[in-house]
């Protein structure tokens, strides 16, 4: 019951405009935030369909004590999710109306001439978006454009990406594990089109990142043993780019300036092979607690997690004298997130963008002031150039010739917008071109003797045997020869 009640509470607060989806989930106090986030996300994605079902089945009229938000969560899980595996008395209540709800669902499919539940998303939301979506002040997920310059596909078309946590296992063992669970492994993808075509219990090795597996979008792995034991991390492909492109060698000292919820921090630890030191900062105590839980589950050691505003960290403190790499993924509008809900900014005001950009410029300039810094990755999940190219341009001008842009991932298809000369060295990600959330990444290096030439790969990419030594990401993987680690039950 706790899960459904927590999800209903988040939905209610979203409707009241009390915050964004992520912040409300992380601040909910519910112990399993990823499970809660997944349930609320999917309930929101099916919101238009659920409202039609509730109305057609007259559920709220029959159960006057049942709140609309809780009804949506229950009906989603009953008809589209896991079939109400928990819920106590709420499960019994929902199951009493199961036949009526299933009959109404069948009638909806006949009306819209579709056979699959997923097909209702496009047809039903297209009908209801202008009225119900506009009245609620937000767009149903998966149908609105998520890019300012090009229409995005439905959220359901973005695959489920699974990063293998090499601190606990290896790619080969994870592949074998999924094969034993009845999944069919199709090998390494050669194109984005192959990722789009995934269906059923099939999966691929990503065409760009060597430790990333790709499953169909509806694959739910939150209860899978590999996830609960920390052997895999459920992380969007675009979110994997910053740590991969930073690429510190084992033994490096690294700062993750805005660490929560910890996916990028755990990725850094895997690249470092738990050798070296990570300083991870976040100002919010609840997010720090969430990050600590994730890092512990992932087997991360050598990480000092600190509840502190990164802008207050003293670069001259001796403890940071060996910091050579910084990953800066600051707060942003979140406009690139495919799974946005009500309360999450779709089109932030000009004033809000100026405030965000001002903070981002201060954070980036502060990060560059660490004396031993050699390489920095700046990233956002925003589509707005005010938070991306313009921030990088302003800070580079401020620092003169001390730092320069590196051409990040030359084979990546989606480049930075032409806001200033050299902006194409940055990369962008989008649902349409890369089948990911919208994202922006810039790689900066200190100029001068010893700095890598523009276009060079980070050490992690060079050392990693999966894409092949001496090649850029995306080359054919080489066979691992080291002894496999075992996935422990």
Short mmCIF file of C-alpha atoms in Angstrom, two decimals:
data_model
loop_
_atom_site.label_atom_id
_atom_site.label_comp_id
_atom_site.label_asym_id
_atom_site.label_seq_id
_atom_site.Cartn_x
_atom_site.Cartn_y
_atom_site.Cartn_z
CA UNK A 1 0.00 0.00 0.00
CA UNK A 2 2.87 2.37 0.78
CA UNK A 3 4.03 2.46 -2.86
CA UNK A 4 0.61 3.33 -4.28
CA UNK A 5 -0.10 5.90 -1.58
CA UNK A 6 3.29 7.53 -2.13
CA UNK A 7 2.72 7.64 -5.89
CA UNK A 8 -0.73 9.17 -5.41
CA UNK A 9 0.73 11.79 -3.08
CA UNK A 10 3.34 12.76 -5.68
CA UNK A 11 0.65 13.05 -8.36
CA UNK A 12 -1.45 15.30 -6.12
CA UNK A 13 1.50 17.59 -5.39
CA UNK A 14 2.33 17.74 -9.09
CA UNK A 15 -1.23 18.83 -9.85
CA UNK A 16 -0.93 21.53 -7.20
CA UNK A 17 2.29 22.78 -8.76
CA UNK A 18 4.33 22.16 -5.61
CA UNK A 19 7.44 21.08 -7.48
CA UNK A 20 8.90 19.01 -10.29
CA UNK A 21 8.63 15.26 -10.63
CA UNK A 22 12.19 14.48 -9.64
CA UNK A 23 12.28 16.72 -6.60
CA UNK A 24 8.92 15.50 -5.32
CA UNK A 25 9.93 11.86 -5.67
CA UNK A 26 13.31 12.34 -4.01
CA UNK A 27 11.73 14.33 -1.18
CA UNK A 28 8.83 11.94 -0.68
CA UNK A 29 10.54 9.92 2.04
CA UNK A 30 9.70 6.69 0.19
CA UNK A 31 12.71 4.34 0.53
CA UNK A 32 12.69 2.99 -3.04
CA UNK A 33 12.80 6.19 -5.08
CA UNK A 34 13.49 4.53 -8.43
CA UNK A 35 10.49 2.24 -8.06
CA UNK A 36 8.34 5.23 -7.11
CA UNK A 37 9.71 7.35 -9.96
CA UNK A 38 8.98 4.58 -12.48
CA UNK A 39 5.39 4.11 -11.27
CA UNK A 40 4.57 7.83 -11.24
CA UNK A 41 6.24 8.31 -14.63
CA UNK A 42 4.24 5.57 -16.28
CA UNK A 43 1.00 6.65 -14.63
CA UNK A 44 1.55 10.13 -16.02
CA UNK A 45 2.37 8.77 -19.43
CA UNK A 46 -0.96 6.93 -19.52
CA UNK A 47 -2.84 9.82 -17.84
CA UNK A 48 -5.18 10.59 -20.75
CA UNK A 49 -6.05 6.91 -21.21
CA UNK A 50 -6.57 6.38 -17.48
CA UNK A 51 -8.95 9.29 -17.17
CA UNK A 52 -11.09 7.89 -19.99
CA UNK A 53 -11.07 4.45 -18.34
CA UNK A 54 -12.06 5.82 -14.94
CA UNK A 55 -14.88 7.81 -16.49
CA UNK A 56 -16.14 4.99 -18.69
CA UNK A 57 -16.04 2.43 -15.88
CA UNK A 58 -17.56 4.92 -13.38
CA UNK A 59 -14.99 3.80 -10.82
CA UNK A 60 -14.86 7.06 -8.88
CA UNK A 61 -18.65 7.20 -8.70
CA UNK A 62 -18.76 3.67 -7.35
CA UNK A 63 -15.92 4.22 -4.86
CA UNK A 64 -16.51 7.70 -3.49
CA UNK A 65 -13.70 7.43 -0.91
CA UNK A 66 -11.10 6.64 -3.60
CA UNK A 67 -9.01 9.69 -4.52
CA UNK A 68 -8.57 10.26 -8.30
CA UNK A 69 -4.77 10.18 -8.05
CA UNK A 70 -4.78 6.85 -6.22
CA UNK A 71 -7.35 5.49 -8.68
CA UNK A 72 -5.05 6.31 -11.61
CA UNK A 73 -2.09 4.59 -9.96
CA UNK A 74 -4.11 1.47 -9.14
CA UNK A 75 -5.71 1.19 -12.57
CA UNK A 76 -2.38 1.77 -14.30
CA UNK A 77 -0.70 -1.06 -12.39
CA UNK A 78 -3.73 -3.32 -12.74
CA UNK A 79 -4.10 -2.99 -16.52
CA UNK A 80 -0.73 -1.78 -17.82
CA UNK A 81 1.82 -2.50 -15.10
CA UNK A 82 2.64 -5.44 -12.88
CA UNK A 83 -0.89 -6.45 -12.00
CA UNK A 84 -1.12 -5.03 -8.47
CA UNK A 85 1.54 -7.12 -6.76
CA UNK A 86 1.12 -5.01 -3.63
CA UNK A 87 -1.56 -2.72 -2.27
CA UNK A 88 -3.45 -4.43 0.55
CA UNK A 89 -7.04 -3.24 0.70
CA UNK A 90 -6.54 -1.00 -2.33
CA UNK A 91 -5.62 -4.06 -4.39
CA UNK A 92 -8.81 -5.78 -3.32
CA UNK A 93 -10.84 -2.68 -4.16
CA UNK A 94 -9.35 -2.36 -7.64
CA UNK A 95 -9.75 -6.05 -8.40
CA UNK A 96 -13.47 -5.86 -7.58
CA UNK A 97 -13.81 -3.58 -10.61
CA UNK A 98 -11.35 -5.43 -12.84
CA UNK A 99 -13.92 -6.91 -15.23
CA UNK A 100 -15.58 -3.53 -15.78
CA UNK A 101 -12.21 -1.80 -16.34
CA UNK A 102 -11.01 -4.48 -18.76
CA UNK A 103 -14.28 -4.23 -20.70
CA UNK A 104 -13.89 -0.45 -20.96
CA UNK A 105 -10.28 -0.89 -22.11
CA UNK A 106 -11.42 -3.29 -24.81
CA UNK A 107 -14.06 -0.80 -25.98
CA UNK A 108 -11.42 1.94 -26.18
CA UNK A 109 -9.24 -0.24 -28.39
CA UNK A 110 -12.17 -0.97 -30.69
CA UNK A 111 -13.06 2.74 -30.94
CA UNK A 112 -9.51 3.68 -31.83
CA UNK A 113 -8.96 0.62 -34.05
CA UNK A 114 -5.83 -0.52 -32.19
CA UNK A 115 -4.83 -3.84 -30.69
CA UNK A 116 -2.04 -2.90 -28.28
CA UNK A 117 -2.21 -0.84 -25.10
CA UNK A 118 0.72 1.30 -26.26
CA UNK A 119 -1.17 2.27 -29.41
CA UNK A 120 -3.79 4.00 -27.28
CA UNK A 121 -1.20 6.54 -26.17
CA UNK A 122 -0.92 8.22 -29.55
CA UNK A 123 -4.59 8.06 -30.47
CA UNK A 124 -6.13 8.96 -27.10
CA UNK A 125 -3.62 11.64 -26.19
CA UNK A 126 -3.90 13.24 -29.60
CA UNK A 127 -7.63 13.64 -28.98
CA UNK A 128 -7.38 14.84 -25.38
CA UNK A 129 -4.16 16.84 -25.39
CA UNK A 130 -5.57 20.14 -26.56
CA UNK A 131 -8.36 20.09 -23.99
CA UNK A 132 -7.29 18.19 -20.92
CA UNK A 133 -3.57 18.80 -21.29
CA UNK A 134 -3.99 22.53 -21.79
CA UNK A 135 -6.42 22.74 -18.90
CA UNK A 136 -3.94 21.00 -16.59
CA UNK A 137 -1.13 23.21 -17.84
CA UNK A 138 1.10 20.39 -19.06
CA UNK A 139 1.50 18.05 -21.98
CA UNK A 140 0.93 14.29 -21.68
CA UNK A 141 4.27 12.55 -21.90
CA UNK A 142 5.42 11.04 -25.10
CA UNK A 143 3.41 13.16 -27.51
CA UNK A 144 4.71 16.72 -27.27
CA UNK A 145 7.79 18.01 -28.98
CA UNK A 146 10.77 17.79 -26.64
CA UNK A 147 13.16 19.64 -28.90
CA UNK A 148 12.86 23.29 -29.81
CA UNK A 149 13.91 22.63 -33.37
CA UNK A 150 12.52 19.19 -34.17
CA UNK A 151 9.61 16.99 -33.05
CA UNK A 152 10.47 14.19 -30.65
CA UNK A 153 9.13 10.65 -30.81
CA UNK A 154 6.91 9.21 -28.11
CA UNK A 155 8.65 8.61 -24.81
CA UNK A 156 7.91 4.92 -25.33
CA UNK A 157 10.28 4.92 -28.32
CA UNK A 158 13.32 5.82 -26.22
CA UNK A 159 14.82 2.43 -25.28
CA UNK A 160 15.60 1.16 -21.82
CA UNK A 161 19.33 1.61 -21.38
CA UNK A 162 21.21 -0.57 -18.90
CA UNK A 163 24.77 0.28 -17.87
CA UNK A 164 26.77 -2.71 -16.70
CA UNK A 165 28.43 -1.89 -13.38
CA UNK A 166 31.98 -3.14 -13.95
CA UNK A 167 32.76 -2.72 -10.24
CA UNK A 168 30.72 -5.86 -9.65
CA UNK A 169 30.55 -7.78 -12.92
CA UNK A 170 31.33 -7.60 -16.65
CA UNK A 171 29.35 -7.28 -19.85
CA UNK A 172 29.68 -10.94 -20.85
CA UNK A 173 28.32 -12.20 -17.53
CA UNK A 174 25.37 -9.83 -17.61
CA UNK A 175 24.53 -10.88 -21.16
CA UNK A 176 24.64 -14.54 -20.08
CA UNK A 177 22.44 -13.79 -17.09
CA UNK A 178 19.75 -12.17 -19.23
CA UNK A 179 19.93 -14.99 -21.75
CA UNK A 180 19.25 -17.44 -18.91
CA UNK A 181 16.18 -15.34 -18.05
CA UNK A 182 14.79 -15.87 -21.55
CA UNK A 183 16.07 -12.72 -23.28
CA UNK A 184 17.50 -12.98 -26.78
CA UNK A 185 20.84 -11.22 -27.30
CA UNK A 186 21.16 -9.78 -30.81
CA UNK A 187 24.79 -8.66 -30.61
CA UNK A 188 26.20 -5.18 -31.08
CA UNK A 189 23.95 -2.62 -32.75
CA UNK A 190 25.15 -1.06 -35.98
CA UNK A 191 22.65 1.81 -36.17
CA UNK A 192 20.02 3.75 -34.27
CA UNK A 193 17.42 2.08 -36.49
CA UNK A 194 18.26 -1.27 -34.89
CA UNK A 195 17.57 0.22 -31.47
CA UNK A 196 14.20 1.52 -32.69
CA UNK A 197 13.24 -1.95 -33.93
CA UNK A 198 13.77 -3.69 -30.57
CA UNK A 199 10.72 -5.49 -29.22
CA UNK A 200 9.75 -8.22 -26.82
CA UNK A 201 12.52 -9.85 -24.80
CA UNK A 202 15.38 -8.85 -27.08
CA UNK A 203 18.41 -6.69 -26.37
CA UNK A 204 21.55 -5.31 -27.98
CA UNK A 205 24.95 -3.96 -27.07
CA UNK A 206 24.91 -0.21 -27.73
CA UNK A 207 26.62 1.04 -30.88
CA UNK A 208 28.52 3.81 -29.06
CA UNK A 209 29.13 2.97 -25.41
CA UNK A 210 30.93 -0.30 -24.64
CA UNK A 211 29.22 -1.22 -21.35
CA UNK A 212 25.67 -0.20 -22.24
CA UNK A 213 22.93 -2.70 -23.09
CA UNK A 214 19.75 -1.65 -24.85
CA UNK A 215 16.29 -3.14 -24.24
CA UNK A 216 12.83 -2.24 -25.59
CA UNK A 217 11.39 0.86 -23.95
CA UNK A 218 8.74 -0.95 -21.89
CA UNK A 219 11.23 -3.32 -20.24
CA UNK A 220 10.92 -2.97 -16.46
CA UNK A 221 14.00 -4.18 -14.59
CA UNK A 222 13.44 -2.51 -11.21
CA UNK A 223 12.77 -5.88 -9.58
CA UNK A 224 15.49 -7.73 -11.47
CA UNK A 225 18.20 -9.28 -9.29
CA UNK A 226 20.95 -7.57 -11.27
CA UNK A 227 19.43 -4.17 -10.51
CA UNK A 228 18.62 -4.73 -6.86
CA UNK A 229 22.13 -6.11 -6.26
CA UNK A 230 23.84 -3.17 -8.04
CA UNK A 231 25.25 -5.19 -10.92
CA UNK A 232 23.43 -3.00 -13.44
CA UNK A 233 22.47 0.70 -13.39
CA UNK A 234 19.33 1.91 -15.16
CA UNK A 235 20.69 5.07 -16.78
CA UNK A 236 19.81 6.87 -19.98
CA UNK A 237 22.48 6.72 -22.65
CA UNK A 238 22.92 10.49 -22.78
CA UNK A 239 23.48 10.55 -19.03
CA UNK A 240 26.35 8.07 -19.49
CA UNK A 241 28.24 10.42 -21.82
CA UNK A 242 29.68 12.88 -19.24
CA UNK A 243 31.66 10.35 -17.18
CA UNK A 244 32.67 8.40 -20.29
CA UNK A 245 34.02 11.52 -22.00
CA UNK A 246 35.73 12.77 -18.85
CA UNK A 247 37.59 9.46 -18.80
CA UNK A 248 39.94 9.79 -15.81
CA UNK A 249 42.63 7.13 -15.50
CA UNK A 250 42.67 4.87 -12.44
CA UNK A 251 44.27 6.67 -9.51
CA UNK A 252 43.01 10.13 -10.52
CA UNK A 253 41.41 12.59 -8.13
CA UNK A 254 38.01 13.64 -9.48
CA UNK A 255 35.22 15.99 -8.41
CA UNK A 256 31.56 15.31 -9.18
CA UNK A 257 30.29 18.80 -8.46
CA UNK A 258 26.52 18.15 -8.43
CA UNK A 259 26.38 14.44 -7.71
CA UNK A 260 22.80 13.44 -6.84
CA UNK A 261 21.28 10.99 -7.50
CA UNK A 262 24.67 9.28 -8.04
CA UNK A 263 24.51 7.51 -11.40
CA UNK A 264 27.34 9.57 -12.87
CA UNK A 265 29.34 9.22 -9.65
CA UNK A 266 29.08 5.44 -9.77
CA UNK A 267 30.05 5.56 -13.45
CA UNK A 268 33.15 7.57 -12.57
CA UNK A 269 34.03 5.03 -9.90
CA UNK A 270 33.72 2.21 -12.44
CA UNK A 271 35.99 4.05 -14.88
CA UNK A 272 38.50 4.60 -12.07
CA UNK A 273 38.12 0.94 -11.05
CA UNK A 274 37.67 2.20 -7.48
CA UNK A 275 41.27 3.40 -7.59
CA UNK A 276 41.80 7.06 -6.83
CA UNK A 277 39.54 9.55 -5.09
CA UNK A 278 36.15 11.03 -5.92
CA UNK A 279 34.82 14.09 -4.12
CA UNK A 280 31.06 14.22 -4.66
CA UNK A 281 28.98 17.22 -3.60
CA UNK A 282 25.30 17.99 -3.25
CA UNK A 283 23.64 20.62 -1.10
CA UNK A 284 20.39 18.79 -0.32
CA UNK A 285 20.50 16.28 2.59
CA UNK A 286 17.79 14.01 1.17
CA UNK A 287 19.54 13.82 -2.20
CA UNK A 288 22.81 13.07 -0.43
CA UNK A 289 21.12 10.19 1.41
CA UNK A 290 19.72 8.86 -1.86
CA UNK A 291 23.13 9.13 -3.51
CA UNK A 292 24.78 7.32 -0.62
CA UNK A 293 22.30 4.44 -0.96
CA UNK A 294 22.98 4.11 -4.69
CA UNK A 295 26.77 4.27 -4.30
CA UNK A 296 26.73 1.66 -1.55
CA UNK A 297 24.63 -0.68 -3.65
CA UNK A 298 26.95 -0.15 -6.62
CA UNK A 299 30.02 -1.10 -4.58
CA UNK A 300 31.67 2.32 -4.84
CA UNK A 301 34.65 2.96 -2.59
CA UNK A 302 37.12 5.83 -2.51
CA UNK A 303 34.33 8.40 -2.73
CA UNK A 304 33.91 11.20 -0.23
CA UNK A 305 30.26 12.27 -0.38
CA UNK A 306 29.74 15.73 1.11
CA UNK A 307 26.58 17.73 1.77
CA UNK A 308 27.89 21.08 0.56
CA UNK A 309 27.21 23.64 -2.12
CA UNK A 310 29.96 23.20 -4.69
CA UNK A 311 30.27 26.98 -5.04
CA UNK A 312 31.43 27.14 -1.41
CA UNK A 313 34.20 24.58 -1.90
CA UNK A 314 37.65 26.22 -1.64
CA UNK A 315 39.78 25.24 -4.67
CA UNK A 316 42.90 26.12 -2.65
CA UNK A 317 42.13 23.54 0.05
CA UNK A 318 45.10 21.11 0.06
CA UNK A 319 42.76 18.11 -0.10
CA UNK A 320 41.83 19.16 -3.66
CA UNK A 321 45.38 19.88 -4.80
CA UNK A 322 45.47 16.71 -6.90
CA UNK A 323 42.05 17.11 -8.55
CA UNK A 324 42.70 16.82 -12.29
CA UNK A 325 39.18 16.03 -13.54
CA UNK A 326 35.82 17.61 -12.77
CA UNK A 327 32.35 16.55 -13.89
CA UNK A 328 29.91 19.45 -13.67
CA UNK A 329 26.26 18.62 -14.31
CA UNK A 330 24.52 21.59 -12.63
CA UNK A 331 20.85 22.26 -12.01
CA UNK A 332 19.07 23.19 -15.22
CA UNK A 333 15.59 23.57 -16.69
CA UNK A 334 15.37 19.84 -17.44
CA UNK A 335 13.79 20.69 -20.77
CA UNK A 336 15.46 17.74 -22.48
CA UNK A 337 13.91 15.09 -20.27
CA UNK A 338 11.51 12.88 -22.20
CA UNK A 339 9.78 11.74 -19.00
CA UNK A 340 8.57 15.14 -17.88
CA UNK A 341 5.45 15.58 -15.87
CA UNK A 342 3.34 18.47 -14.63
CA UNK A 343 5.44 20.89 -12.65
CA UNK A 344 8.52 20.15 -14.73
CA UNK A 345 9.49 23.10 -16.89
CA UNK A 346 8.73 22.71 -20.58
CA UNK A 347 9.29 26.31 -21.60
CA UNK A 348 10.88 28.21 -18.69
CA UNK A 349 10.48 31.96 -18.70
CA UNK A 350 13.27 34.21 -19.92
CA UNK A 351 13.82 35.31 -16.32
CA UNK A 352 14.14 31.70 -15.15
CA UNK A 353 16.61 30.91 -17.94
CA UNK A 354 18.72 33.94 -17.04
CA UNK A 355 18.82 32.85 -13.41
CA UNK A 356 19.79 29.29 -14.32
CA UNK A 357 22.43 30.43 -16.80
CA UNK A 358 23.91 32.79 -14.22
CA UNK A 359 24.27 29.97 -11.71
CA UNK A 360 25.70 27.65 -14.37
CA UNK A 361 28.31 30.22 -15.43
CA UNK A 362 29.39 30.73 -11.81
CA UNK A 363 29.63 26.98 -11.26
CA UNK A 364 31.65 26.41 -14.43
CA UNK A 365 34.04 29.28 -13.73
CA UNK A 366 34.46 28.07 -10.15
CA UNK A 367 35.27 24.56 -11.38
CA UNK A 368 37.97 25.88 -13.71
CA UNK A 369 39.68 27.59 -10.76
CA UNK A 370 40.96 24.31 -9.25
CA UNK A 371 44.73 24.63 -9.72
CA UNK A 372 45.55 21.09 -10.89
CA UNK A 373 42.53 20.73 -13.19
CA UNK A 374 43.34 19.30 -16.61
CA UNK A 375 39.99 18.17 -18.01
CA UNK A 376 36.38 19.11 -17.31
CA UNK A 377 33.03 17.97 -18.66
CA UNK A 378 30.09 20.37 -18.50
CA UNK A 379 26.69 18.81 -19.16
CA UNK A 380 22.99 19.59 -18.83
CA UNK A 381 19.70 17.90 -19.66
CA UNK A 382 18.52 21.17 -21.21
CA UNK A 383 17.71 22.04 -24.80
CA UNK A 384 18.22 25.78 -24.38
CA UNK A 385 21.39 27.32 -25.77
CA UNK A 386 21.26 29.87 -22.92
CA UNK A 387 22.16 27.01 -20.54
CA UNK A 388 24.51 25.27 -22.92
CA UNK A 389 26.59 26.85 -25.68
CA UNK A 390 26.18 30.38 -24.32
CA UNK A 391 27.36 29.35 -20.84
CA UNK A 392 30.44 27.67 -22.29
CA UNK A 393 31.17 30.63 -24.57
CA UNK A 394 30.91 33.18 -21.73
CA UNK A 395 33.19 31.24 -19.39
CA UNK A 396 35.79 30.53 -22.08
CA UNK A 397 35.92 34.24 -22.85
CA UNK A 398 36.33 34.96 -19.15
CA UNK A 399 39.29 32.57 -18.88
CA UNK A 400 40.99 33.68 -22.09
CA UNK A 401 43.38 31.09 -23.49
CA UNK A 402 43.70 29.08 -20.26
CA UNK A 403 41.18 26.46 -21.41
CA UNK A 404 39.96 25.22 -24.76
CA UNK A 405 37.14 23.08 -26.10
CA UNK A 406 37.93 19.52 -27.14
CA UNK A 407 35.96 17.94 -29.98
CA UNK A 408 33.89 15.49 -27.99
CA UNK A 409 33.10 12.15 -29.62
CA UNK A 410 33.72 13.10 -33.29
CA UNK A 411 31.45 10.35 -34.63
CA UNK A 412 28.48 11.48 -32.53
CA UNK A 413 25.78 12.67 -34.98
CA UNK A 414 24.24 15.56 -33.03
CA UNK A 415 26.58 18.56 -32.55
CA UNK A 416 26.43 21.82 -30.63
CA UNK A 417 24.45 24.71 -32.07
CA UNK A 418 26.48 27.35 -33.91
CA UNK A 419 26.30 29.92 -31.10
CA UNK A 420 30.01 30.77 -31.45
CA UNK A 421 33.03 29.52 -33.46
CA UNK A 422 33.94 26.05 -32.27
CA UNK A 423 30.54 25.27 -30.74
CA UNK A 424 30.33 22.23 -33.01
CA UNK A 425 32.99 20.67 -30.76
CA UNK A 426 30.21 20.22 -28.20
CA UNK A 427 27.63 17.51 -28.62
CA UNK A 428 23.92 17.28 -28.14
CA UNK A 429 21.59 14.34 -27.76
CA UNK A 430 17.91 14.18 -28.65
CA UNK A 431 15.06 11.66 -28.85
CA UNK A 432 14.88 11.98 -32.63
CA UNK A 433 18.56 11.74 -33.57
CA UNK A 434 20.10 9.62 -30.82
CA UNK A 435 17.07 7.94 -29.17
CA UNK A 436 17.91 9.43 -25.78
CA UNK A 437 16.83 12.23 -23.52
CA UNK A 438 17.80 15.69 -24.70
CA UNK A 439 21.30 16.47 -23.46
CA UNK A 440 24.29 18.75 -23.95
CA UNK A 441 27.96 17.97 -23.27
CA UNK A 442 31.09 20.13 -23.60
CA UNK A 443 34.61 18.91 -22.87
CA UNK A 444 37.18 21.52 -21.77
CA UNK A 445 40.92 21.02 -21.31
CA UNK A 446 43.62 23.21 -19.89
CA UNK A 447 45.72 24.69 -22.67
CA UNK A 448 49.49 24.45 -22.77
CA UNK A 449 52.16 21.79 -22.83
CA UNK A 450 50.95 18.30 -22.12
CA UNK A 451 47.32 18.93 -23.01
CA UNK A 452 45.72 16.42 -25.35
CA UNK A 453 45.06 17.52 -28.90
CA UNK A 454 41.49 18.41 -29.84
CA UNK A 455 39.57 15.33 -30.89
CA UNK A 456 41.57 13.00 -28.66
CA UNK A 457 39.75 10.41 -26.60
CA UNK A 458 39.70 10.25 -22.81
CA UNK A 459 41.92 7.67 -21.20
CA UNK A 460 38.97 5.49 -20.23
CA UNK A 461 37.93 5.17 -23.85
CA UNK A 462 41.48 4.29 -24.91
CA UNK A 463 41.98 1.69 -22.20
CA UNK A 464 38.60 0.04 -22.43
CA UNK A 465 38.95 -3.20 -24.41
CA UNK A 466 35.29 -3.23 -25.43
CA UNK A 467 35.45 -0.67 -28.25
CA UNK A 468 38.98 -1.69 -29.25
CA UNK A 469 42.21 0.05 -28.30
CA UNK A 470 43.30 2.94 -30.46
CA UNK A 471 39.86 3.47 -31.94
CA UNK A 472 37.19 6.01 -31.25
CA UNK A 473 33.96 4.96 -29.51
CA UNK A 474 31.70 2.99 -31.77
CA UNK A 475 34.36 0.69 -33.21
CA UNK A 476 33.90 -3.06 -33.10
CA UNK A 477 34.45 -4.52 -29.61
CA UNK A 478 37.32 -6.87 -28.93
CA UNK A 479 36.93 -10.09 -27.00
CA UNK A 480 37.69 -9.91 -23.30
CA UNK A 481 40.38 -12.33 -22.22
CA UNK A 482 40.30 -11.77 -18.50
CA UNK A 483 38.48 -14.19 -16.23
CA UNK A 484 34.83 -13.36 -15.87
CA UNK A 485 33.46 -12.23 -12.55
CA UNK A 486 30.36 -14.05 -11.43
CA UNK A 487 27.00 -12.49 -10.73
CA UNK A 488 26.35 -13.46 -7.15
CA UNK A 489 22.89 -14.42 -6.01
#
